[in-house]
Short mmCIF file of C-alpha atoms in Angstrom, two decimals:
data_model
loop_
_atom_site.label_atom_id
_atom_site.label_comp_id
_atom_site.label_asym_id
_atom_site.label_seq_id
_atom_site.Cartn_x
_atom_site.Cartn_y
_atom_site.Cartn_z
CA MET A 225 -139.57 -33.61 -123.69
CA SER A 226 -136.75 -31.11 -124.20
CA ASP A 227 -133.23 -32.50 -124.03
CA SER A 228 -131.59 -29.35 -122.63
CA ILE A 229 -129.88 -29.48 -119.23
CA THR A 230 -132.40 -28.59 -116.56
CA VAL A 231 -132.45 -28.95 -112.80
CA LYS A 232 -135.28 -31.47 -112.93
CA SER A 233 -133.92 -33.72 -115.67
CA LYS A 234 -130.12 -33.85 -115.79
CA ILE A 235 -128.59 -31.93 -112.94
CA ALA A 236 -128.25 -35.01 -110.75
CA SER A 237 -125.66 -36.37 -113.18
CA LEU A 238 -123.67 -33.15 -113.44
CA PRO A 239 -120.01 -34.23 -113.07
CA HIS A 240 -117.87 -33.04 -110.18
CA ASP A 241 -115.69 -30.71 -112.27
CA LYS A 242 -118.76 -29.00 -113.72
CA GLN A 243 -120.25 -28.54 -110.27
CA LEU A 244 -117.02 -26.79 -109.29
CA VAL A 245 -117.49 -24.42 -112.23
CA LEU A 246 -121.05 -23.69 -111.18
CA LYS A 247 -119.91 -23.00 -107.61
CA ARG A 248 -117.29 -20.58 -108.88
CA ILE A 249 -119.89 -18.70 -110.92
CA TRP A 250 -122.26 -18.44 -107.96
CA ALA A 251 -119.37 -17.15 -105.86
CA HIS A 252 -118.83 -14.37 -108.39
CA LEU A 253 -122.54 -13.52 -108.28
CA TYR A 254 -122.43 -13.30 -104.50
CA ASN A 255 -119.47 -10.98 -104.85
CA LEU A 256 -121.47 -8.83 -107.27
CA TRP A 257 -124.40 -8.65 -104.86
CA ASN A 258 -122.16 -7.90 -101.86
CA ILE A 259 -123.22 -11.10 -100.10
CA PRO A 260 -120.28 -12.12 -97.89
CA ILE A 261 -118.72 -15.56 -98.25
CA THR A 262 -117.59 -16.19 -94.70
CA GLU A 263 -115.54 -19.33 -95.17
CA SER A 264 -112.59 -20.05 -97.45
CA ILE A 265 -113.40 -21.20 -100.97
CA GLN A 266 -109.76 -21.80 -101.84
CA TYR A 267 -110.59 -25.43 -102.59
CA LEU A 268 -112.63 -24.35 -105.65
CA TYR A 269 -109.42 -23.21 -107.30
CA ASP A 270 -107.19 -26.07 -106.20
CA GLU A 271 -108.53 -28.20 -109.04
CA PRO A 272 -108.29 -27.01 -112.67
CA THR A 273 -111.42 -27.17 -114.80
CA ASN A 274 -111.49 -27.18 -118.61
CA ASN A 275 -107.68 -27.37 -118.53
CA GLU A 276 -107.54 -24.03 -116.71
CA THR A 277 -105.03 -23.32 -114.00
CA LYS A 278 -105.93 -21.36 -110.88
CA ASP A 279 -106.99 -18.15 -112.59
CA GLN A 280 -106.47 -14.54 -111.60
CA MET A 281 -110.21 -14.02 -111.13
CA GLY A 282 -110.23 -16.80 -108.56
CA GLU A 283 -107.21 -15.38 -106.77
CA LYS A 284 -108.87 -11.99 -106.47
CA LEU A 285 -112.21 -13.47 -105.43
CA ILE A 286 -110.56 -15.47 -102.64
CA ASN A 287 -108.65 -12.38 -101.51
CA GLY A 288 -111.83 -10.32 -101.45
CA THR A 289 -110.72 -7.90 -104.16
CA ASN A 290 -113.45 -6.10 -106.09
CA HIS A 291 -112.44 -7.45 -109.47
CA SER A 292 -115.13 -9.15 -111.46
CA GLN A 293 -116.22 -8.24 -114.98
CA PHE A 294 -119.58 -7.58 -113.34
CA ASN A 295 -118.10 -4.49 -111.72
CA SER A 296 -117.68 -2.74 -115.08
CA LEU A 297 -121.45 -2.66 -115.59
CA ASN A 298 -121.93 0.64 -113.75
CA ILE A 299 -125.30 -0.59 -112.49
CA ASP A 300 -126.28 -0.61 -108.84
CA SER A 301 -125.65 -4.08 -107.39
CA ASN A 302 -129.06 -4.09 -105.69
CA ASP A 303 -130.76 -3.36 -109.02
CA LEU A 304 -128.93 -6.30 -110.58
CA TYR A 305 -129.87 -8.48 -107.64
CA MET A 306 -133.56 -7.65 -108.04
CA GLU A 307 -133.36 -8.04 -111.82
CA PHE A 308 -131.98 -11.56 -111.43
CA TRP A 309 -134.64 -12.86 -109.04
CA ASP A 310 -137.49 -11.14 -110.88
CA MET A 311 -136.57 -12.62 -114.25
CA LEU A 312 -136.57 -16.26 -113.11
CA ARG A 313 -140.36 -16.67 -112.94
CA VAL A 314 -140.94 -20.36 -113.78
CA GLU A 315 -137.26 -21.24 -114.08
CA SER A 316 -135.13 -22.21 -111.10
CA PRO A 317 -131.94 -20.22 -110.35
CA ASP A 318 -129.52 -23.04 -111.17
CA CYS A 319 -131.27 -23.87 -114.43
CA HIS A 320 -130.92 -20.28 -115.58
CA ILE A 321 -127.22 -20.09 -114.70
CA LEU A 322 -126.60 -23.48 -116.31
CA ARG A 323 -127.94 -22.23 -119.65
CA PHE A 324 -125.10 -19.71 -119.81
CA THR A 325 -122.55 -22.10 -118.34
CA LYS A 326 -123.32 -24.82 -120.86
CA ALA A 327 -123.29 -22.29 -123.72
CA ARG A 328 -119.71 -21.44 -122.75
CA THR A 329 -118.71 -25.09 -122.27
CA PHE A 330 -118.35 -24.69 -118.50
CA HIS A 331 -115.56 -22.14 -118.84
CA VAL A 332 -115.72 -19.77 -115.85
CA ASP A 333 -114.27 -16.59 -117.40
CA LYS A 334 -116.35 -16.91 -120.57
CA THR A 335 -119.53 -17.59 -118.59
CA ILE A 336 -118.93 -14.59 -116.33
CA HIS A 337 -118.35 -12.41 -119.40
CA MET A 338 -121.55 -13.68 -121.02
CA LEU A 339 -123.63 -13.16 -117.89
CA SER A 340 -122.29 -9.65 -117.37
CA LYS A 341 -123.27 -8.66 -120.90
CA ASP A 342 -126.70 -10.21 -120.42
CA PHE A 343 -127.29 -8.33 -117.15
CA LYS A 344 -126.48 -5.10 -118.96
CA PHE A 345 -128.77 -6.04 -121.85
CA ARG A 346 -131.72 -6.93 -119.62
CA HIS A 347 -131.30 -3.80 -117.54
CA THR A 348 -131.01 -1.55 -120.62
CA HIS A 349 -134.03 -3.07 -122.35
CA GLN A 350 -136.06 -3.30 -119.10
CA LEU A 351 -137.22 -6.81 -119.97
CA ASN A 352 -139.02 -7.48 -116.69
CA GLN A 353 -141.02 -4.29 -117.09
CA LEU A 354 -141.72 -5.08 -120.75
CA LEU A 355 -143.22 -8.46 -119.90
CA ASN A 356 -145.14 -7.28 -116.85
CA GLU A 357 -146.75 -4.33 -118.65
CA GLY A 358 -147.40 -6.56 -121.67
CA GLU A 359 -149.59 -6.21 -124.71
CA TYR A 360 -152.24 -4.01 -123.12
CA ASN A 361 -149.74 -1.27 -122.29
CA LEU A 362 -148.35 -1.35 -125.83
CA VAL A 363 -151.67 -1.42 -127.65
CA SER A 364 -153.45 1.14 -125.45
CA GLN A 365 -150.79 3.86 -125.81
CA GLN A 366 -151.04 5.02 -129.40
CA ASP A 367 -150.11 8.71 -129.35
CA GLU A 368 -147.67 9.13 -132.24
CA THR A 369 -146.49 12.50 -130.93
CA SER A 370 -145.52 11.10 -127.54
CA GLN A 371 -142.47 9.27 -126.30
CA ASN A 372 -144.48 6.06 -126.77
CA LYS A 373 -144.27 6.33 -130.56
CA ASP A 374 -142.58 2.92 -130.68
CA ASN A 375 -145.74 1.44 -129.19
CA VAL A 376 -147.61 2.31 -132.39
CA GLY A 377 -145.22 0.18 -134.43
CA ILE A 378 -145.34 -2.65 -131.89
CA SER A 379 -149.12 -2.52 -131.99
CA VAL A 380 -148.99 -3.00 -135.78
CA CYS A 381 -146.83 -6.11 -135.28
CA LEU A 382 -149.26 -7.47 -132.69
CA LYS A 383 -152.33 -6.81 -134.84
CA LYS A 384 -150.76 -8.47 -137.88
CA GLN A 385 -149.66 -11.35 -135.63
CA LYS A 386 -146.28 -11.50 -137.30
CA ALA A 387 -145.18 -13.90 -134.58
CA VAL A 388 -147.40 -15.99 -132.31
CA ILE A 389 -146.76 -18.71 -129.75
CA MET A 390 -148.90 -21.60 -130.89
CA GLY A 391 -148.78 -25.38 -130.38
CA HIS A 392 -145.94 -27.75 -129.43
CA ASP A 393 -143.51 -29.83 -131.45
CA LYS A 394 -142.93 -33.56 -130.99
CA HIS A 395 -140.51 -32.86 -128.14
CA ASN A 396 -143.25 -30.91 -126.36
CA ARG A 397 -141.44 -27.63 -127.05
CA PRO A 398 -143.70 -24.60 -127.53
CA ILE A 399 -143.60 -23.16 -131.04
CA ILE A 400 -143.10 -19.54 -132.08
CA LEU A 401 -144.73 -19.26 -135.50
CA VAL A 402 -143.20 -16.38 -137.49
CA ARG A 403 -144.90 -15.17 -140.69
CA PRO A 404 -142.53 -12.79 -142.54
CA LYS A 405 -145.07 -12.13 -145.33
CA PHE A 406 -146.76 -9.66 -142.98
CA HIS A 407 -143.57 -7.71 -142.29
CA TYR A 408 -142.64 -4.40 -143.90
CA SER A 409 -139.85 -2.31 -142.43
CA SER A 410 -141.91 0.86 -142.89
CA ASP A 411 -144.50 -0.39 -140.37
CA GLN A 412 -142.28 0.34 -137.38
CA THR A 413 -138.90 1.63 -136.26
CA GLU A 414 -136.02 -0.76 -135.71
CA SER A 415 -136.23 -0.20 -131.94
CA ALA A 416 -139.96 -0.99 -131.97
CA LEU A 417 -139.34 -4.25 -133.81
CA GLU A 418 -136.63 -5.20 -131.31
CA LYS A 419 -139.00 -4.48 -128.44
CA TYR A 420 -141.70 -6.60 -130.11
CA ALA A 421 -139.26 -9.49 -130.62
CA LEU A 422 -138.19 -9.31 -126.98
CA LEU A 423 -141.82 -9.33 -125.82
CA ILE A 424 -142.47 -12.51 -127.82
CA ILE A 425 -139.29 -14.21 -126.58
CA GLU A 426 -139.87 -13.23 -122.95
CA THR A 427 -143.45 -14.48 -123.17
CA SER A 428 -142.23 -17.74 -124.70
CA ARG A 429 -140.09 -18.29 -121.58
CA LEU A 430 -143.32 -18.67 -119.62
CA PHE A 431 -144.34 -21.44 -122.01
CA MET A 432 -141.01 -23.30 -122.12
CA LYS A 433 -140.23 -22.95 -118.39
CA GLU A 434 -136.98 -24.93 -117.95
CA GLY A 435 -136.99 -26.37 -121.45
CA GLU A 436 -136.62 -25.01 -124.97
CA ILE A 437 -138.69 -23.60 -127.81
CA THR A 438 -138.99 -24.29 -131.52
CA ILE A 439 -139.23 -21.46 -134.03
CA LEU A 440 -141.13 -22.05 -137.26
CA PHE A 441 -140.41 -19.46 -139.95
CA ASP A 442 -143.18 -19.89 -142.49
CA LEU A 443 -141.97 -18.28 -145.72
CA THR A 444 -145.24 -18.85 -147.58
CA ASP A 445 -145.82 -15.87 -149.94
CA PHE A 446 -142.49 -14.33 -148.87
CA SER A 447 -141.13 -11.61 -151.17
CA LEU A 448 -138.07 -9.37 -151.18
CA SER A 449 -140.21 -6.51 -149.85
CA ASN A 450 -140.61 -8.52 -146.63
CA MET A 451 -136.88 -8.94 -146.08
CA ASP A 452 -135.31 -6.95 -143.27
CA TYR A 453 -131.80 -7.97 -142.21
CA ALA A 454 -131.57 -5.92 -139.00
CA PRO A 455 -134.27 -7.76 -137.00
CA VAL A 456 -133.00 -11.13 -138.24
CA LYS A 457 -129.53 -10.32 -136.93
CA PHE A 458 -131.02 -9.03 -133.66
CA ILE A 459 -133.00 -12.22 -133.08
CA ILE A 460 -129.94 -14.37 -133.81
CA THR A 461 -127.92 -12.33 -131.31
CA CYS A 462 -130.68 -12.65 -128.71
CA PHE A 463 -130.72 -16.44 -128.80
CA GLU A 464 -126.95 -16.75 -128.90
CA ALA A 465 -126.07 -14.17 -126.24
CA HIS A 466 -129.12 -13.62 -124.04
CA PHE A 467 -131.33 -16.71 -124.27
CA PRO A 468 -128.73 -19.49 -124.60
CA GLU A 469 -129.75 -23.13 -124.62
CA SER A 470 -133.35 -22.03 -125.23
CA LEU A 471 -133.67 -22.85 -128.92
CA GLY A 472 -134.54 -26.47 -129.60
CA SER A 473 -134.92 -26.24 -133.36
CA LEU A 474 -135.53 -23.66 -136.08
CA LEU A 475 -137.67 -24.76 -139.00
CA ILE A 476 -137.63 -22.72 -142.22
CA HIS A 477 -140.71 -23.68 -144.23
CA LYS A 478 -141.35 -23.16 -147.95
CA ALA A 479 -138.32 -21.00 -148.66
CA PRO A 480 -138.67 -19.64 -152.24
CA TRP A 481 -135.76 -19.51 -154.68
CA LEU A 482 -135.22 -15.82 -153.94
CA PHE A 483 -134.35 -16.75 -150.35
CA THR A 484 -131.15 -18.50 -151.47
CA PRO A 485 -128.92 -15.37 -151.65
CA ILE A 486 -130.50 -14.08 -148.43
CA TRP A 487 -129.65 -17.32 -146.68
CA ALA A 488 -126.06 -17.09 -147.94
CA ILE A 489 -125.73 -13.85 -145.94
CA VAL A 490 -127.70 -14.89 -142.85
CA LYS A 491 -125.93 -18.21 -142.27
CA LYS A 492 -122.61 -16.37 -141.86
CA TRP A 493 -124.00 -14.73 -138.71
CA LEU A 494 -124.94 -18.01 -137.07
CA ASP A 495 -123.12 -19.69 -134.25
CA PRO A 496 -122.36 -23.33 -135.24
CA VAL A 497 -124.62 -24.61 -132.43
CA VAL A 498 -127.58 -22.56 -133.67
CA ALA A 499 -126.83 -23.46 -137.29
CA SER A 500 -126.96 -27.16 -136.40
CA LYS A 501 -130.56 -26.73 -135.23
CA ILE A 502 -131.88 -25.34 -138.53
CA VAL A 503 -134.03 -27.53 -140.77
CA PHE A 504 -135.56 -26.61 -144.13
CA THR A 505 -138.99 -28.02 -144.93
CA ASN A 506 -141.15 -27.63 -148.02
CA LYS A 507 -144.26 -29.76 -147.64
CA THR A 508 -146.65 -30.36 -144.76
CA SER A 509 -145.38 -33.93 -144.64
CA ASP A 510 -141.90 -32.53 -144.00
CA LEU A 511 -143.22 -30.42 -141.11
CA ASN A 512 -145.03 -33.44 -139.69
CA LYS A 513 -141.68 -35.07 -138.99
CA TYR A 514 -141.21 -32.43 -136.32
CA ILE A 515 -144.73 -31.18 -135.53
CA ASP A 516 -147.91 -33.25 -135.41
CA SER A 517 -150.73 -31.97 -137.61
CA THR A 518 -152.84 -31.46 -134.48
CA GLN A 519 -150.36 -28.73 -133.46
CA LEU A 520 -150.11 -26.96 -136.82
CA PRO A 521 -152.49 -24.10 -137.69
CA THR A 522 -155.30 -24.92 -140.10
CA TYR A 523 -153.81 -22.83 -142.92
CA LEU A 524 -150.82 -25.21 -142.85
CA LYS A 525 -153.18 -28.18 -143.17
CA GLY A 526 -153.21 -28.73 -139.44
CA ALA A 527 -155.98 -28.85 -136.85
CA ASN A 528 -154.83 -26.21 -134.37
CA ASP A 529 -157.36 -23.38 -134.22
CA SER A 530 -156.50 -22.22 -130.69
CA ILE A 531 -155.60 -18.78 -132.04
CA ASN A 532 -157.54 -16.84 -134.65
CA LEU A 533 -154.72 -15.88 -136.99
CA ASP A 534 -157.04 -13.69 -139.07
CA GLN A 535 -158.11 -11.44 -136.20
CA TYR A 536 -156.02 -10.27 -133.25
CA SER A 537 -157.99 -9.74 -130.05
CA PRO A 538 -155.94 -7.38 -127.87
CA PRO A 539 -156.28 -7.42 -124.08
CA ASP A 540 -158.48 -4.55 -122.90
CA GLY A 541 -157.21 -4.42 -119.33
CA SER A 542 -160.36 -5.91 -117.85
CA HIS A 543 -158.42 -8.99 -116.71
CA ASP A 544 -155.87 -6.92 -114.78
CA THR A 545 -157.90 -6.16 -111.68
CA LEU A 546 -155.29 -7.76 -109.40
CA LEU A 547 -152.64 -5.31 -110.63
CA HIS A 548 -154.33 -2.30 -109.03
CA LEU A 549 -155.09 -3.36 -105.48
CA LYS A 550 -155.56 -0.99 -102.55
CA GLU A 551 -154.48 -1.88 -99.04
CA ASP A 552 -158.05 -2.47 -97.93
CA ASP A 553 -158.72 -4.96 -100.76
CA VAL A 554 -159.07 -8.57 -99.64
CA GLU A 555 -156.59 -9.72 -102.30
CA PHE A 556 -153.95 -7.21 -101.17
CA LYS A 557 -153.11 -9.28 -98.10
CA LYS A 558 -152.90 -12.41 -100.23
CA LYS A 559 -150.46 -10.71 -102.61
CA GLN A 560 -148.36 -9.49 -99.71
CA SER A 561 -148.29 -12.98 -98.22
CA ILE A 562 -147.04 -14.42 -101.53
CA LEU A 563 -144.36 -11.71 -101.77
CA ASP A 564 -143.26 -12.39 -98.19
CA LYS A 565 -143.05 -16.10 -98.96
CA ARG A 566 -140.93 -15.36 -102.05
CA GLU A 567 -138.53 -13.24 -100.04
CA GLN A 568 -138.19 -16.06 -97.50
CA LEU A 569 -137.56 -18.64 -100.24
CA ILE A 570 -134.89 -16.47 -101.87
CA LYS A 571 -133.16 -16.01 -98.52
CA LYS A 572 -133.41 -19.74 -97.85
CA PHE A 573 -131.97 -20.56 -101.26
CA GLN A 574 -129.11 -18.10 -100.77
CA ASP A 575 -128.20 -19.60 -97.40
CA ILE A 576 -128.24 -23.20 -98.65
CA ASN A 577 -126.43 -22.15 -101.81
CA LEU A 578 -123.73 -20.48 -99.73
CA GLN A 579 -123.21 -23.66 -97.72
CA TRP A 580 -123.03 -25.60 -101.00
CA ILE A 581 -120.42 -23.20 -102.41
CA GLN A 582 -118.29 -23.39 -99.28
CA THR A 583 -118.29 -27.15 -98.67
CA LYS A 584 -115.72 -29.40 -100.31
CA ASP A 585 -117.29 -32.55 -98.86
CA GLU A 586 -118.88 -34.25 -101.87
CA LEU A 587 -121.61 -36.08 -99.93
CA LYS A 588 -122.65 -32.91 -98.11
CA SER A 589 -122.48 -31.02 -101.39
CA GLN A 590 -124.89 -33.46 -103.07
CA ASN A 591 -127.33 -33.28 -100.16
CA LEU A 592 -127.29 -29.50 -100.25
CA TRP A 593 -127.77 -29.64 -104.02
CA LYS A 594 -130.96 -31.67 -103.62
CA ILE A 595 -132.28 -29.13 -101.11
CA LYS A 596 -131.45 -26.32 -103.53
CA CYS A 597 -133.39 -28.05 -106.29
CA GLU A 598 -136.42 -28.39 -104.02
CA ILE A 599 -136.29 -24.71 -103.09
CA GLY A 600 -135.88 -23.84 -106.78
CA GLU A 601 -139.12 -25.67 -107.55
CA GLU A 602 -140.83 -23.89 -104.66
CA LEU A 603 -139.71 -20.56 -106.13
CA CYS A 604 -141.26 -21.52 -109.47
CA GLN A 605 -144.55 -22.44 -107.81
CA ASN A 606 -144.44 -19.24 -105.78
CA TYR A 607 -144.16 -17.24 -109.01
CA VAL A 608 -147.21 -19.01 -110.43
CA GLU A 609 -149.18 -17.72 -107.44
CA LEU A 610 -147.68 -14.24 -107.74
CA ASP A 611 -148.00 -13.89 -111.52
CA PRO A 612 -151.61 -12.53 -111.71
CA TYR A 613 -150.69 -9.76 -109.25
CA ILE A 614 -147.69 -8.40 -111.16
CA ARG A 615 -148.09 -9.25 -114.87
CA SER A 616 -150.72 -7.81 -117.18
CA ARG A 617 -152.77 -10.58 -118.80
CA SER A 618 -151.62 -11.34 -122.33
CA SER A 619 -153.79 -12.59 -125.16
CA TYR A 620 -152.34 -16.04 -124.37
CA ASP A 621 -153.62 -15.88 -120.80
CA ILE A 622 -157.04 -14.76 -121.98
CA ASN A 623 -157.41 -17.47 -124.65
CA ARG A 624 -156.01 -19.97 -122.09
CA THR A 625 -153.18 -21.25 -124.30
CA LEU A 626 -150.78 -20.14 -121.56
CA LYS A 627 -151.29 -22.04 -118.35
CA LEU A 628 -148.64 -21.69 -115.69
#
């Protein structure tokens, strides 16, 4: 299984000083969302963390001053609140926050800065909408004269299956198989390619849940005409800044000699943590050290034929009947019941979380933490029930490789 910090696997052993950091970050989020903290949280700043002294951000937070880096976003706080809870899906709230916190070595200011930039990024790129509308929306809107011109380029990427989510590595991490030999920059605009990359990454989050993914770049038949630096840099930025602690390993397979000068440029863009996860392989036997042959596609001498890589079968919308319910439909009441339950769970989590933030009693804190974890799992299960009512079925849902 994945070795990243998750609520289910490692949170119970999170040290006291790191829990204090997490409490501070949640306090800043509550401040952003205008959720009042009724009791003093001075104690959070009485102890230094990461060799920090009581910082100015903490002083202002305690004094109720509107100060946080979040406030420079110029985005309605309610919109950011909804964005946060909608994007969790099959990941618990604490697990998501911990990804960013761990990526910034449990440094409060740096984590807040990273989260604020990510909120802006997600809001600007409308990632929740992108995932929910999915492949069908992108493939079905093909009018080149319309504002959906980017969809034409994205559709080309989908049809060529430049990147597919297929199989699992030996750590049970889902694999994104990328085949650059099918890429030509003239096929789509830069913005279309970014949107396509984000769709693949957001979809992969449904597969990895609270774990990580592996990316396999297969450079078989790669030529200089396939090279495009802009999307490579964009993907690197995405995993470093917006999907931290999500990349388990990155395998570069069968890199030709002409890739050497390209790699000399690309590796300069990499964060040391990401760079440490890169492995070059040349033969199938090399790949088998990381991925069993049963999980590799047949063209790579594997036995995985779960996806037809020669023919893309786009969703036709026929599986999206639950997205267009009327109030008199039987399923409408069921959807509303699930939504009501989600609202109750979010409120319950917020209340318990607030108690956890405010208490300095370690025993009480640990008990509240366990309750939070349980509610987090309930939220994940609630999303599984809600998913068919709000997200267009992807090709992965239809071929049953994605099972929430």
